[in-house]
């Protein structure tokens, strides 16, 4: 996903994922302790993913005076769950009306959430196992949010995650095999997290297939306007800011970069002989990815598939003028941590909280334990 602090159509503010704002250690840790993933690591991730000051007892007590739709909206708009402004989301009549309609029918509440992508930057993920403990934490977290809702409304939630791993693949330039594999791995994790009753993971591009003609018409139109420099879609300053993030998201793993190469290409003020090549990759990716995004906004696939759904986003701000639910991707997202799981690797802190950092940061710390899979690919970092 394109992630940077900038505004696009509908005033959405996208979370930046460029790497030049981080301190770059001179070297990576040479003797970091490693061990294999164990079931206890899964339990620790689950505990961190549900660590919030909001439990079932508090929800029941705080909402007992409210009608059922308002109790559900109270949960979904709460600061522990939503980063997009408690008042803005809670006062959005669209969501209250849609929740009331679901409750009247006695149906589970559909939440549409574009999320989960495959990123191949070797500084963000030094080893790239696909879905890792960050995505697992997200699934545990969504299961926990559903449990809070079920405490006041038994049918609960169905969170429809629209993975854009293949949707944005022309722009990000991964192999299709890896993009498809990433989605399959995330789907397998749903069962591991015990979330099969409330989470569905979809391939966004596959869902668009029945609407391919309409989507292509929109995409081609937006692409032509962007290529011509149409600043009503994205301003020149915003385009320049976006480039820094997309540069750090396209597949540069295939260039065989060392850590020193990554620092020169993506760190603050670095220079490198491959910089023009990476810049050209980023410029091409920017046009494609923004055209896809704008076409998706215009087509509004979630409304066609799940009429009356609740819209969630991993970005701040209004979407087409509406305050959508800023559903946290893990409890510390937009608090102590600003990266989506696939833009880094998770670090389990000594205080039990989970954050996501570009992997070169935890890999540079000799005091951390690196938890790996059987292929030697890192899944999680742990403070002692």
mmCIF file of C-alpha atoms in Angstrom:
data_model
loop_
_atom_site.group_PDB
_atom_site.id
_atom_site.type_symbol
_atom_site.label_atom_id
_atom_site.label_comp_id
_atom_site.label_asym_id
_atom_site.label_seq_id
_atom_site.Cartn_x
_atom_site.Cartn_y
_atom_site.Cartn_z
ATOM 1 C CA UNK A 1 0.000 0.000 0.000
ATOM 2 C CA UNK A 2 1.105 3.559 -0.602
ATOM 3 C CA UNK A 3 1.651 4.938 2.884
ATOM 4 C CA UNK A 4 2.757 8.495 3.513
ATOM 5 C CA UNK A 5 1.403 11.561 5.276
ATOM 6 C CA UNK A 6 -0.510 13.168 2.457
ATOM 7 C CA UNK A 7 -4.072 13.873 1.381
ATOM 8 C CA UNK A 8 -5.809 12.219 -1.545
ATOM 9 C CA UNK A 9 -9.347 12.345 -2.896
ATOM 10 C CA UNK A 10 -11.752 12.403 0.069
ATOM 11 C CA UNK A 11 -9.187 14.000 2.429
ATOM 12 C CA UNK A 12 -7.773 10.680 3.629
ATOM 13 C CA UNK A 13 -4.356 11.086 5.278
ATOM 14 C CA UNK A 14 -2.096 8.135 4.555
ATOM 15 C CA UNK A 15 0.406 6.872 7.084
ATOM 16 C CA UNK A 16 3.932 7.380 5.812
ATOM 17 C CA UNK A 17 6.320 4.456 5.538
ATOM 18 C CA UNK A 18 9.485 6.046 4.180
ATOM 19 C CA UNK A 19 12.730 5.171 5.956
ATOM 20 C CA UNK A 20 14.658 8.451 5.895
ATOM 21 C CA UNK A 21 13.123 9.579 9.200
ATOM 22 C CA UNK A 22 14.690 6.713 11.194
ATOM 23 C CA UNK A 23 18.141 6.667 12.807
ATOM 24 C CA UNK A 24 20.303 4.233 10.858
ATOM 25 C CA UNK A 25 22.833 2.333 13.015
ATOM 26 C CA UNK A 26 26.260 1.938 11.440
ATOM 27 C CA UNK A 27 26.074 -1.863 11.471
ATOM 28 C CA UNK A 28 23.717 -4.716 12.262
ATOM 29 C CA UNK A 29 24.296 -6.802 15.387
ATOM 30 C CA UNK A 30 26.774 -9.584 14.650
ATOM 31 C CA UNK A 31 25.866 -11.972 17.466
ATOM 32 C CA UNK A 32 22.157 -11.568 18.050
ATOM 33 C CA UNK A 33 20.630 -14.546 19.874
ATOM 34 C CA UNK A 34 18.242 -16.553 17.685
ATOM 35 C CA UNK A 35 15.806 -19.373 18.396
ATOM 36 C CA UNK A 36 12.936 -21.142 16.684
ATOM 37 C CA UNK A 37 9.294 -20.081 17.038
ATOM 38 C CA UNK A 38 7.412 -21.982 19.771
ATOM 39 C CA UNK A 39 3.739 -22.195 20.804
ATOM 40 C CA UNK A 40 4.644 -19.943 23.744
ATOM 41 C CA UNK A 41 5.560 -17.191 21.267
ATOM 42 C CA UNK A 42 2.081 -17.477 19.789
ATOM 43 C CA UNK A 43 0.590 -17.040 23.262
ATOM 44 C CA UNK A 44 2.804 -14.014 23.937
ATOM 45 C CA UNK A 45 1.755 -12.399 20.655
ATOM 46 C CA UNK A 46 -1.913 -13.070 21.459
ATOM 47 C CA UNK A 47 -1.516 -11.473 24.899
ATOM 48 C CA UNK A 48 0.175 -8.397 23.434
ATOM 49 C CA UNK A 49 -2.477 -8.135 20.723
ATOM 50 C CA UNK A 50 -5.301 -7.936 23.255
ATOM 51 C CA UNK A 51 -3.593 -5.665 25.796
ATOM 52 C CA UNK A 52 -5.942 -2.665 26.008
ATOM 53 C CA UNK A 53 -7.735 -0.869 28.873
ATOM 54 C CA UNK A 54 -11.090 -2.131 27.633
ATOM 55 C CA UNK A 55 -12.547 -5.489 28.625
ATOM 56 C CA UNK A 56 -15.979 -7.099 28.492
ATOM 57 C CA UNK A 57 -16.939 -6.083 32.018
ATOM 58 C CA UNK A 58 -16.109 -2.435 31.355
ATOM 59 C CA UNK A 59 -17.974 -2.469 28.033
ATOM 60 C CA UNK A 60 -21.118 -3.906 29.618
ATOM 61 C CA UNK A 61 -21.060 -1.453 32.514
ATOM 62 C CA UNK A 62 -20.297 1.625 30.392
ATOM 63 C CA UNK A 63 -22.955 0.919 27.758
ATOM 64 C CA UNK A 64 -25.804 -0.586 29.785
ATOM 65 C CA UNK A 65 -27.942 2.548 29.359
ATOM 66 C CA UNK A 66 -27.587 2.609 25.552
ATOM 67 C CA UNK A 67 -29.606 0.972 22.798
ATOM 68 C CA UNK A 68 -27.820 -1.960 21.143
ATOM 69 C CA UNK A 69 -26.670 -0.084 17.993
ATOM 70 C CA UNK A 70 -25.224 2.657 20.183
ATOM 71 C CA UNK A 71 -23.459 0.105 22.379
ATOM 72 C CA UNK A 72 -21.763 -1.348 19.296
ATOM 73 C CA UNK A 73 -20.827 2.100 17.996
ATOM 74 C CA UNK A 74 -19.460 2.995 21.446
ATOM 75 C CA UNK A 75 -17.031 0.073 21.148
ATOM 76 C CA UNK A 76 -16.012 0.660 17.520
ATOM 77 C CA UNK A 77 -15.412 4.383 18.106
ATOM 78 C CA UNK A 78 -13.580 3.998 21.443
ATOM 79 C CA UNK A 79 -10.012 5.333 21.471
ATOM 80 C CA UNK A 80 -8.633 1.907 22.371
ATOM 81 C CA UNK A 81 -10.133 0.500 19.160
ATOM 82 C CA UNK A 82 -10.364 3.482 16.787
ATOM 83 C CA UNK A 83 -7.668 6.098 16.037
ATOM 84 C CA UNK A 84 -9.833 8.290 13.803
ATOM 85 C CA UNK A 85 -11.406 10.444 16.498
ATOM 86 C CA UNK A 86 -13.938 9.145 19.003
ATOM 87 C CA UNK A 87 -16.392 12.003 18.508
ATOM 88 C CA UNK A 88 -16.071 12.102 14.714
ATOM 89 C CA UNK A 89 -16.836 8.402 14.281
ATOM 90 C CA UNK A 90 -19.448 8.228 17.036
ATOM 91 C CA UNK A 91 -21.338 11.185 15.579
ATOM 92 C CA UNK A 92 -21.317 9.847 12.017
ATOM 93 C CA UNK A 93 -25.027 9.077 11.385
ATOM 94 C CA UNK A 94 -24.205 6.677 8.564
ATOM 95 C CA UNK A 95 -22.710 4.129 10.951
ATOM 96 C CA UNK A 96 -25.451 4.381 13.567
ATOM 97 C CA UNK A 97 -28.109 3.863 10.877
ATOM 98 C CA UNK A 98 -26.293 0.884 9.391
ATOM 99 C CA UNK A 99 -25.733 -0.722 12.777
ATOM 100 C CA UNK A 100 -29.405 -0.281 13.604
ATOM 101 C CA UNK A 101 -30.393 -2.005 10.359
ATOM 102 C CA UNK A 102 -28.094 -4.972 11.101
ATOM 103 C CA UNK A 103 -29.419 -5.268 14.644
ATOM 104 C CA UNK A 104 -33.006 -5.154 13.436
ATOM 105 C CA UNK A 105 -32.262 -8.072 11.080
ATOM 106 C CA UNK A 106 -30.273 -9.923 13.743
ATOM 107 C CA UNK A 107 -27.278 -10.230 11.397
ATOM 108 C CA UNK A 108 -23.550 -10.125 11.995
ATOM 109 C CA UNK A 109 -22.134 -6.680 11.277
ATOM 110 C CA UNK A 110 -19.939 -6.613 8.129
ATOM 111 C CA UNK A 111 -16.798 -4.476 8.349
ATOM 112 C CA UNK A 112 -14.849 -3.907 5.113
ATOM 113 C CA UNK A 113 -11.146 -3.306 5.701
ATOM 114 C CA UNK A 114 -8.519 -3.002 2.896
ATOM 115 C CA UNK A 115 -5.381 -4.371 4.568
ATOM 116 C CA UNK A 116 -2.433 -6.801 4.258
ATOM 117 C CA UNK A 117 0.056 -6.351 1.432
ATOM 118 C CA UNK A 118 3.412 -7.817 0.374
ATOM 119 C CA UNK A 119 6.367 -5.418 0.681
ATOM 120 C CA UNK A 120 9.866 -6.319 -0.568
ATOM 121 C CA UNK A 121 12.218 -3.700 0.826
ATOM 122 C CA UNK A 122 15.280 -5.432 2.357
ATOM 123 C CA UNK A 123 15.635 -2.829 5.110
ATOM 124 C CA UNK A 124 12.013 -3.135 6.211
ATOM 125 C CA UNK A 125 12.185 -6.935 6.140
ATOM 126 C CA UNK A 126 15.725 -8.293 6.010
ATOM 127 C CA UNK A 127 14.253 -11.754 5.656
ATOM 128 C CA UNK A 128 10.835 -11.988 4.037
ATOM 129 C CA UNK A 129 8.864 -15.006 5.303
ATOM 130 C CA UNK A 130 5.545 -13.667 4.058
ATOM 131 C CA UNK A 131 2.936 -13.194 6.750
ATOM 132 C CA UNK A 132 4.676 -13.143 10.146
ATOM 133 C CA UNK A 133 3.897 -12.458 13.801
ATOM 134 C CA UNK A 134 2.683 -8.957 12.936
ATOM 135 C CA UNK A 135 -0.200 -10.241 10.833
ATOM 136 C CA UNK A 136 -0.884 -12.883 13.489
ATOM 137 C CA UNK A 137 -1.151 -10.130 16.099
ATOM 138 C CA UNK A 138 -3.642 -8.278 13.888
ATOM 139 C CA UNK A 139 -5.866 -11.358 13.646
ATOM 140 C CA UNK A 140 -5.800 -11.898 17.407
ATOM 141 C CA UNK A 141 -6.679 -8.229 17.814
ATOM 142 C CA UNK A 142 -9.653 -8.415 15.445
ATOM 143 C CA UNK A 143 -10.888 -11.502 17.310
ATOM 144 C CA UNK A 144 -10.694 -9.519 20.557
ATOM 145 C CA UNK A 145 -12.657 -6.589 19.130
ATOM 146 C CA UNK A 146 -15.304 -9.050 17.978
ATOM 147 C CA UNK A 147 -15.495 -10.519 21.492
ATOM 148 C CA UNK A 148 -16.212 -7.043 22.903
ATOM 149 C CA UNK A 149 -19.043 -6.560 20.413
ATOM 150 C CA UNK A 150 -20.466 -10.028 21.109
ATOM 151 C CA UNK A 151 -20.730 -9.092 24.782
ATOM 152 C CA UNK A 152 -23.512 -6.648 23.837
ATOM 153 C CA UNK A 153 -24.686 -8.163 20.529
ATOM 154 C CA UNK A 154 -24.324 -11.913 20.130
ATOM 155 C CA UNK A 155 -24.092 -12.071 16.263
ATOM 156 C CA UNK A 156 -20.889 -10.000 16.490
ATOM 157 C CA UNK A 157 -18.736 -8.843 13.589
ATOM 158 C CA UNK A 158 -17.550 -10.252 10.279
ATOM 159 C CA UNK A 159 -14.370 -8.378 9.359
ATOM 160 C CA UNK A 160 -13.777 -8.647 5.615
ATOM 161 C CA UNK A 161 -10.085 -7.979 4.996
ATOM 162 C CA UNK A 162 -9.442 -7.060 1.374
ATOM 163 C CA UNK A 163 -5.785 -7.906 0.869
ATOM 164 C CA UNK A 164 -4.221 -5.693 -1.800
ATOM 165 C CA UNK A 165 -1.119 -7.882 -2.256
ATOM 166 C CA UNK A 166 -2.157 -8.671 -5.846
ATOM 167 C CA UNK A 167 -4.155 -5.477 -6.409
ATOM 168 C CA UNK A 168 -1.034 -3.311 -6.102
ATOM 169 C CA UNK A 169 1.404 -5.880 -7.457
ATOM 170 C CA UNK A 170 1.982 -4.171 -10.830
ATOM 171 C CA UNK A 171 3.173 -1.157 -8.880
ATOM 172 C CA UNK A 172 5.158 -2.933 -6.161
ATOM 173 C CA UNK A 173 6.704 -5.393 -8.651
ATOM 174 C CA UNK A 174 6.797 -8.535 -6.497
ATOM 175 C CA UNK A 175 6.537 -11.928 -8.110
ATOM 176 C CA UNK A 176 2.904 -12.990 -8.376
ATOM 177 C CA UNK A 177 3.797 -16.285 -6.704
ATOM 178 C CA UNK A 178 4.881 -14.412 -3.583
ATOM 179 C CA UNK A 179 1.822 -12.155 -3.598
ATOM 180 C CA UNK A 180 -0.552 -15.121 -3.871
ATOM 181 C CA UNK A 181 1.460 -17.020 -1.259
ATOM 182 C CA UNK A 182 1.266 -14.089 1.147
ATOM 183 C CA UNK A 183 -2.536 -14.081 0.980
ATOM 184 C CA UNK A 184 -2.658 -17.852 1.484
ATOM 185 C CA UNK A 185 -0.392 -17.598 4.535
ATOM 186 C CA UNK A 186 -2.536 -14.857 6.054
ATOM 187 C CA UNK A 187 -5.642 -16.982 5.508
ATOM 188 C CA UNK A 188 -3.989 -19.923 7.286
ATOM 189 C CA UNK A 189 -3.219 -17.662 10.246
ATOM 190 C CA UNK A 190 -6.918 -16.901 10.713
ATOM 191 C CA UNK A 191 -7.413 -20.402 12.095
ATOM 192 C CA UNK A 192 -4.227 -20.198 14.158
ATOM 193 C CA UNK A 193 -5.580 -17.029 15.806
ATOM 194 C CA UNK A 194 -8.979 -18.639 16.477
ATOM 195 C CA UNK A 195 -10.623 -15.940 14.379
ATOM 196 C CA UNK A 196 -12.364 -17.993 11.682
ATOM 197 C CA UNK A 197 -15.782 -17.044 13.075
ATOM 198 C CA UNK A 198 -15.195 -13.305 12.609
ATOM 199 C CA UNK A 199 -12.465 -12.712 9.973
ATOM 200 C CA UNK A 200 -12.492 -13.389 6.237
ATOM 201 C CA UNK A 201 -9.443 -12.596 4.071
ATOM 202 C CA UNK A 202 -10.180 -11.840 0.423
ATOM 203 C CA UNK A 203 -7.956 -11.240 -2.594
ATOM 204 C CA UNK A 204 -9.058 -7.697 -3.534
ATOM 205 C CA UNK A 205 -8.067 -8.142 -7.191
ATOM 206 C CA UNK A 206 -10.036 -11.391 -7.474
ATOM 207 C CA UNK A 207 -13.134 -9.695 -6.055
ATOM 208 C CA UNK A 208 -12.796 -7.005 -8.734
ATOM 209 C CA UNK A 209 -12.804 -9.528 -11.584
ATOM 210 C CA UNK A 210 -16.590 -9.409 -12.216
ATOM 211 C CA UNK A 211 -16.268 -5.615 -12.518
ATOM 212 C CA UNK A 212 -13.107 -5.664 -14.632
ATOM 213 C CA UNK A 213 -14.409 -3.579 -17.545
ATOM 214 C CA UNK A 214 -15.666 -0.808 -15.284
ATOM 215 C CA UNK A 215 -12.538 -0.923 -13.138
ATOM 216 C CA UNK A 216 -10.221 -0.731 -16.156
ATOM 217 C CA UNK A 217 -12.122 2.239 -17.551
ATOM 218 C CA UNK A 218 -11.722 4.101 -14.254
ATOM 219 C CA UNK A 219 -8.094 3.048 -13.804
ATOM 220 C CA UNK A 220 -7.102 4.089 -17.328
ATOM 221 C CA UNK A 221 -8.834 7.442 -16.950
ATOM 222 C CA UNK A 222 -7.130 8.235 -13.651
ATOM 223 C CA UNK A 223 -3.763 7.011 -14.934
ATOM 224 C CA UNK A 224 -3.949 9.287 -17.987
ATOM 225 C CA UNK A 225 -4.789 12.295 -15.809
ATOM 226 C CA UNK A 226 -2.011 11.512 -13.327
ATOM 227 C CA UNK A 227 0.527 11.006 -16.122
ATOM 228 C CA UNK A 228 -0.470 14.389 -17.534
ATOM 229 C CA UNK A 229 0.238 16.003 -14.159
ATOM 230 C CA UNK A 230 -3.372 16.638 -13.095
ATOM 231 C CA UNK A 231 -2.962 18.329 -9.707
ATOM 232 C CA UNK A 232 -6.673 18.089 -8.876
ATOM 233 C CA UNK A 233 -6.018 14.413 -8.076
ATOM 234 C CA UNK A 234 -2.697 14.902 -6.315
ATOM 235 C CA UNK A 235 -0.737 18.093 -5.875
ATOM 236 C CA UNK A 236 2.924 18.421 -6.824
ATOM 237 C CA UNK A 237 4.054 18.686 -3.145
ATOM 238 C CA UNK A 238 1.945 15.653 -2.216
ATOM 239 C CA UNK A 239 3.314 13.701 -5.165
ATOM 240 C CA UNK A 240 6.849 14.475 -4.007
ATOM 241 C CA UNK A 241 6.072 13.262 -0.481
ATOM 242 C CA UNK A 242 4.448 10.105 -1.819
ATOM 243 C CA UNK A 243 7.522 9.246 -3.857
ATOM 244 C CA UNK A 244 9.613 8.856 -0.691
ATOM 245 C CA UNK A 245 7.225 6.241 0.644
ATOM 246 C CA UNK A 246 6.707 4.352 -2.603
ATOM 247 C CA UNK A 247 10.479 4.281 -3.127
ATOM 248 C CA UNK A 248 10.731 2.381 0.165
ATOM 249 C CA UNK A 249 7.940 -0.035 -0.834
ATOM 250 C CA UNK A 250 8.765 -1.240 -4.350
ATOM 251 C CA UNK A 251 10.634 -4.526 -4.757
ATOM 252 C CA UNK A 252 14.273 -3.581 -4.279
ATOM 253 C CA UNK A 253 15.038 -6.926 -2.642
ATOM 254 C CA UNK A 254 15.763 -8.244 -6.144
ATOM 255 C CA UNK A 255 18.660 -5.776 -6.522
ATOM 256 C CA UNK A 256 20.796 -7.725 -4.020
ATOM 257 C CA UNK A 257 21.346 -4.766 -1.723
ATOM 258 C CA UNK A 258 23.588 -4.871 1.327
ATOM 259 C CA UNK A 259 22.697 -3.051 4.535
ATOM 260 C CA UNK A 260 25.098 -0.289 3.523
ATOM 261 C CA UNK A 261 23.372 -0.021 0.135
ATOM 262 C CA UNK A 262 19.982 0.296 1.864
ATOM 263 C CA UNK A 263 21.250 3.067 4.129
ATOM 264 C CA UNK A 264 22.583 5.011 1.168
ATOM 265 C CA UNK A 265 19.394 4.533 -0.877
ATOM 266 C CA UNK A 266 16.708 4.946 1.790
ATOM 267 C CA UNK A 267 18.383 6.690 4.727
ATOM 268 C CA UNK A 268 18.591 10.450 5.302
ATOM 269 C CA UNK A 269 20.655 12.230 2.692
ATOM 270 C CA UNK A 270 22.285 9.135 1.242
ATOM 271 C CA UNK A 271 23.619 8.734 -2.298
ATOM 272 C CA UNK A 272 24.121 5.527 -4.274
ATOM 273 C CA UNK A 273 24.821 4.543 -7.914
ATOM 274 C CA UNK A 274 21.472 2.692 -8.029
ATOM 275 C CA UNK A 275 19.500 5.747 -6.906
ATOM 276 C CA UNK A 276 18.363 6.744 -10.458
ATOM 277 C CA UNK A 277 17.156 3.196 -11.113
ATOM 278 C CA UNK A 278 15.207 3.039 -7.851
ATOM 279 C CA UNK A 279 13.773 6.493 -8.512
ATOM 280 C CA UNK A 280 12.526 5.372 -11.928
ATOM 281 C CA UNK A 281 10.912 2.299 -10.324
ATOM 282 C CA UNK A 282 9.215 4.541 -7.773
ATOM 283 C CA UNK A 283 7.933 7.047 -10.345
ATOM 284 C CA UNK A 284 6.345 4.255 -12.405
ATOM 285 C CA UNK A 285 4.890 2.650 -9.280
ATOM 286 C CA UNK A 286 3.392 5.928 -8.064
ATOM 287 C CA UNK A 287 1.258 6.468 -11.167
ATOM 288 C CA UNK A 288 0.014 2.890 -11.154
ATOM 289 C CA UNK A 289 -0.738 2.666 -7.450
ATOM 290 C CA UNK A 290 -2.577 5.971 -7.152
ATOM 291 C CA UNK A 291 -4.620 5.211 -10.289
ATOM 292 C CA UNK A 292 -5.616 1.856 -8.776
ATOM 293 C CA UNK A 293 -6.494 3.491 -5.466
ATOM 294 C CA UNK A 294 -8.651 6.187 -7.035
ATOM 295 C CA UNK A 295 -10.406 3.635 -9.260
ATOM 296 C CA UNK A 296 -11.206 1.565 -6.166
ATOM 297 C CA UNK A 297 -12.618 4.620 -4.393
ATOM 298 C CA UNK A 298 -14.817 5.417 -7.383
ATOM 299 C CA UNK A 299 -16.003 1.827 -7.906
ATOM 300 C CA UNK A 300 -16.707 1.296 -4.161
ATOM 301 C CA UNK A 301 -16.528 -2.495 -4.279
ATOM 302 C CA UNK A 302 -17.264 -3.026 -0.543
ATOM 303 C CA UNK A 303 -20.677 -1.366 -0.897
ATOM 304 C CA UNK A 304 -21.509 -3.602 -3.847
ATOM 305 C CA UNK A 305 -20.479 -6.774 -2.025
ATOM 306 C CA UNK A 306 -21.688 -5.956 1.489
ATOM 307 C CA UNK A 307 -24.412 -3.305 1.260
ATOM 308 C CA UNK A 308 -24.791 -1.488 4.553
ATOM 309 C CA UNK A 309 -21.294 -2.430 5.764
ATOM 310 C CA UNK A 310 -19.169 -0.441 8.220
ATOM 311 C CA UNK A 311 -16.033 0.930 6.531
ATOM 312 C CA UNK A 312 -12.711 0.655 8.352
ATOM 313 C CA UNK A 313 -9.372 2.147 7.326
ATOM 314 C CA UNK A 314 -5.765 1.993 8.477
ATOM 315 C CA UNK A 315 -5.374 5.683 7.547
ATOM 316 C CA UNK A 316 -6.532 8.822 9.347
ATOM 317 C CA UNK A 317 -9.042 11.351 8.128
ATOM 318 C CA UNK A 318 -12.216 11.450 6.099
ATOM 319 C CA UNK A 319 -12.890 9.079 3.232
ATOM 320 C CA UNK A 320 -15.101 10.761 0.637
ATOM 321 C CA UNK A 321 -16.201 13.159 3.360
ATOM 322 C CA UNK A 322 -17.113 10.448 5.900
ATOM 323 C CA UNK A 323 -15.368 9.714 9.202
ATOM 324 C CA UNK A 324 -14.661 6.006 8.796
ATOM 325 C CA UNK A 325 -13.660 3.716 11.658
ATOM 326 C CA UNK A 326 -9.899 3.950 12.100
ATOM 327 C CA UNK A 327 -9.677 0.369 13.312
ATOM 328 C CA UNK A 328 -6.270 -0.157 14.874
ATOM 329 C CA UNK A 329 -4.285 -2.966 13.272
ATOM 330 C CA UNK A 330 -2.805 -3.876 16.665
ATOM 331 C CA UNK A 331 -3.275 -2.044 19.998
ATOM 332 C CA UNK A 332 -0.207 0.214 19.666
ATOM 333 C CA UNK A 333 -0.892 1.236 16.048
ATOM 334 C CA UNK A 334 -1.033 5.044 15.841
ATOM 335 C CA UNK A 335 0.173 5.155 19.447
ATOM 336 C CA UNK A 336 3.725 3.969 20.104
ATOM 337 C CA UNK A 337 3.985 2.490 16.636
ATOM 338 C CA UNK A 338 3.142 3.893 13.208
ATOM 339 C CA UNK A 339 3.997 1.068 10.781
ATOM 340 C CA UNK A 340 1.638 -1.538 9.391
ATOM 341 C CA UNK A 341 2.911 -5.093 10.050
ATOM 342 C CA UNK A 342 4.037 -5.698 6.478
ATOM 343 C CA UNK A 343 6.212 -2.573 6.480
ATOM 344 C CA UNK A 344 8.481 -4.042 9.158
ATOM 345 C CA UNK A 345 8.772 -6.731 11.811
ATOM 346 C CA UNK A 346 7.108 -6.893 15.243
ATOM 347 C CA UNK A 347 9.032 -6.247 18.445
ATOM 348 C CA UNK A 348 7.593 -7.639 21.683
ATOM 349 C CA UNK A 349 8.713 -5.220 24.363
ATOM 350 C CA UNK A 350 9.582 -6.125 27.950
ATOM 351 C CA UNK A 351 6.405 -4.349 29.116
ATOM 352 C CA UNK A 352 4.288 -6.752 27.042
ATOM 353 C CA UNK A 353 3.425 -4.284 24.282
ATOM 354 C CA UNK A 354 3.929 -5.063 20.606
ATOM 355 C CA UNK A 355 5.248 -2.490 18.137
ATOM 356 C CA UNK A 356 6.363 -2.719 14.509
ATOM 357 C CA UNK A 357 9.703 -1.344 13.309
ATOM 358 C CA UNK A 358 11.636 -1.543 10.028
ATOM 359 C CA UNK A 359 13.692 -4.670 10.601
ATOM 360 C CA UNK A 360 17.088 -3.019 10.427
ATOM 361 C CA UNK A 361 16.337 -1.382 13.801
ATOM 362 C CA UNK A 362 15.686 -4.512 15.917
ATOM 363 C CA UNK A 363 18.366 -6.413 13.941
ATOM 364 C CA UNK A 364 20.926 -3.821 15.068
ATOM 365 C CA UNK A 365 20.267 -4.497 18.777
ATOM 366 C CA UNK A 366 22.426 -7.197 20.350
ATOM 367 C CA UNK A 367 20.157 -7.277 23.427
ATOM 368 C CA UNK A 368 17.170 -8.679 21.485
ATOM 369 C CA UNK A 369 16.242 -12.282 20.786
ATOM 370 C CA UNK A 370 15.352 -12.993 17.152
ATOM 371 C CA UNK A 371 12.628 -15.618 16.738
ATOM 372 C CA UNK A 372 12.794 -17.438 13.409
ATOM 373 C CA UNK A 373 10.986 -20.108 11.408
ATOM 374 C CA UNK A 374 12.639 -23.319 10.228
ATOM 375 C CA UNK A 375 14.021 -21.485 7.166
ATOM 376 C CA UNK A 376 15.937 -18.949 9.263
ATOM 377 C CA UNK A 377 13.483 -16.157 8.444
ATOM 378 C CA UNK A 378 12.683 -13.780 11.291
ATOM 379 C CA UNK A 379 9.101 -13.689 12.594
ATOM 380 C CA UNK A 380 9.435 -11.706 15.819
ATOM 381 C CA UNK A 381 11.936 -9.866 18.020
ATOM 382 C CA UNK A 382 11.771 -10.000 21.830
ATOM 383 C CA UNK A 383 13.232 -7.831 24.555
ATOM 384 C CA UNK A 384 14.665 -9.880 27.413
#
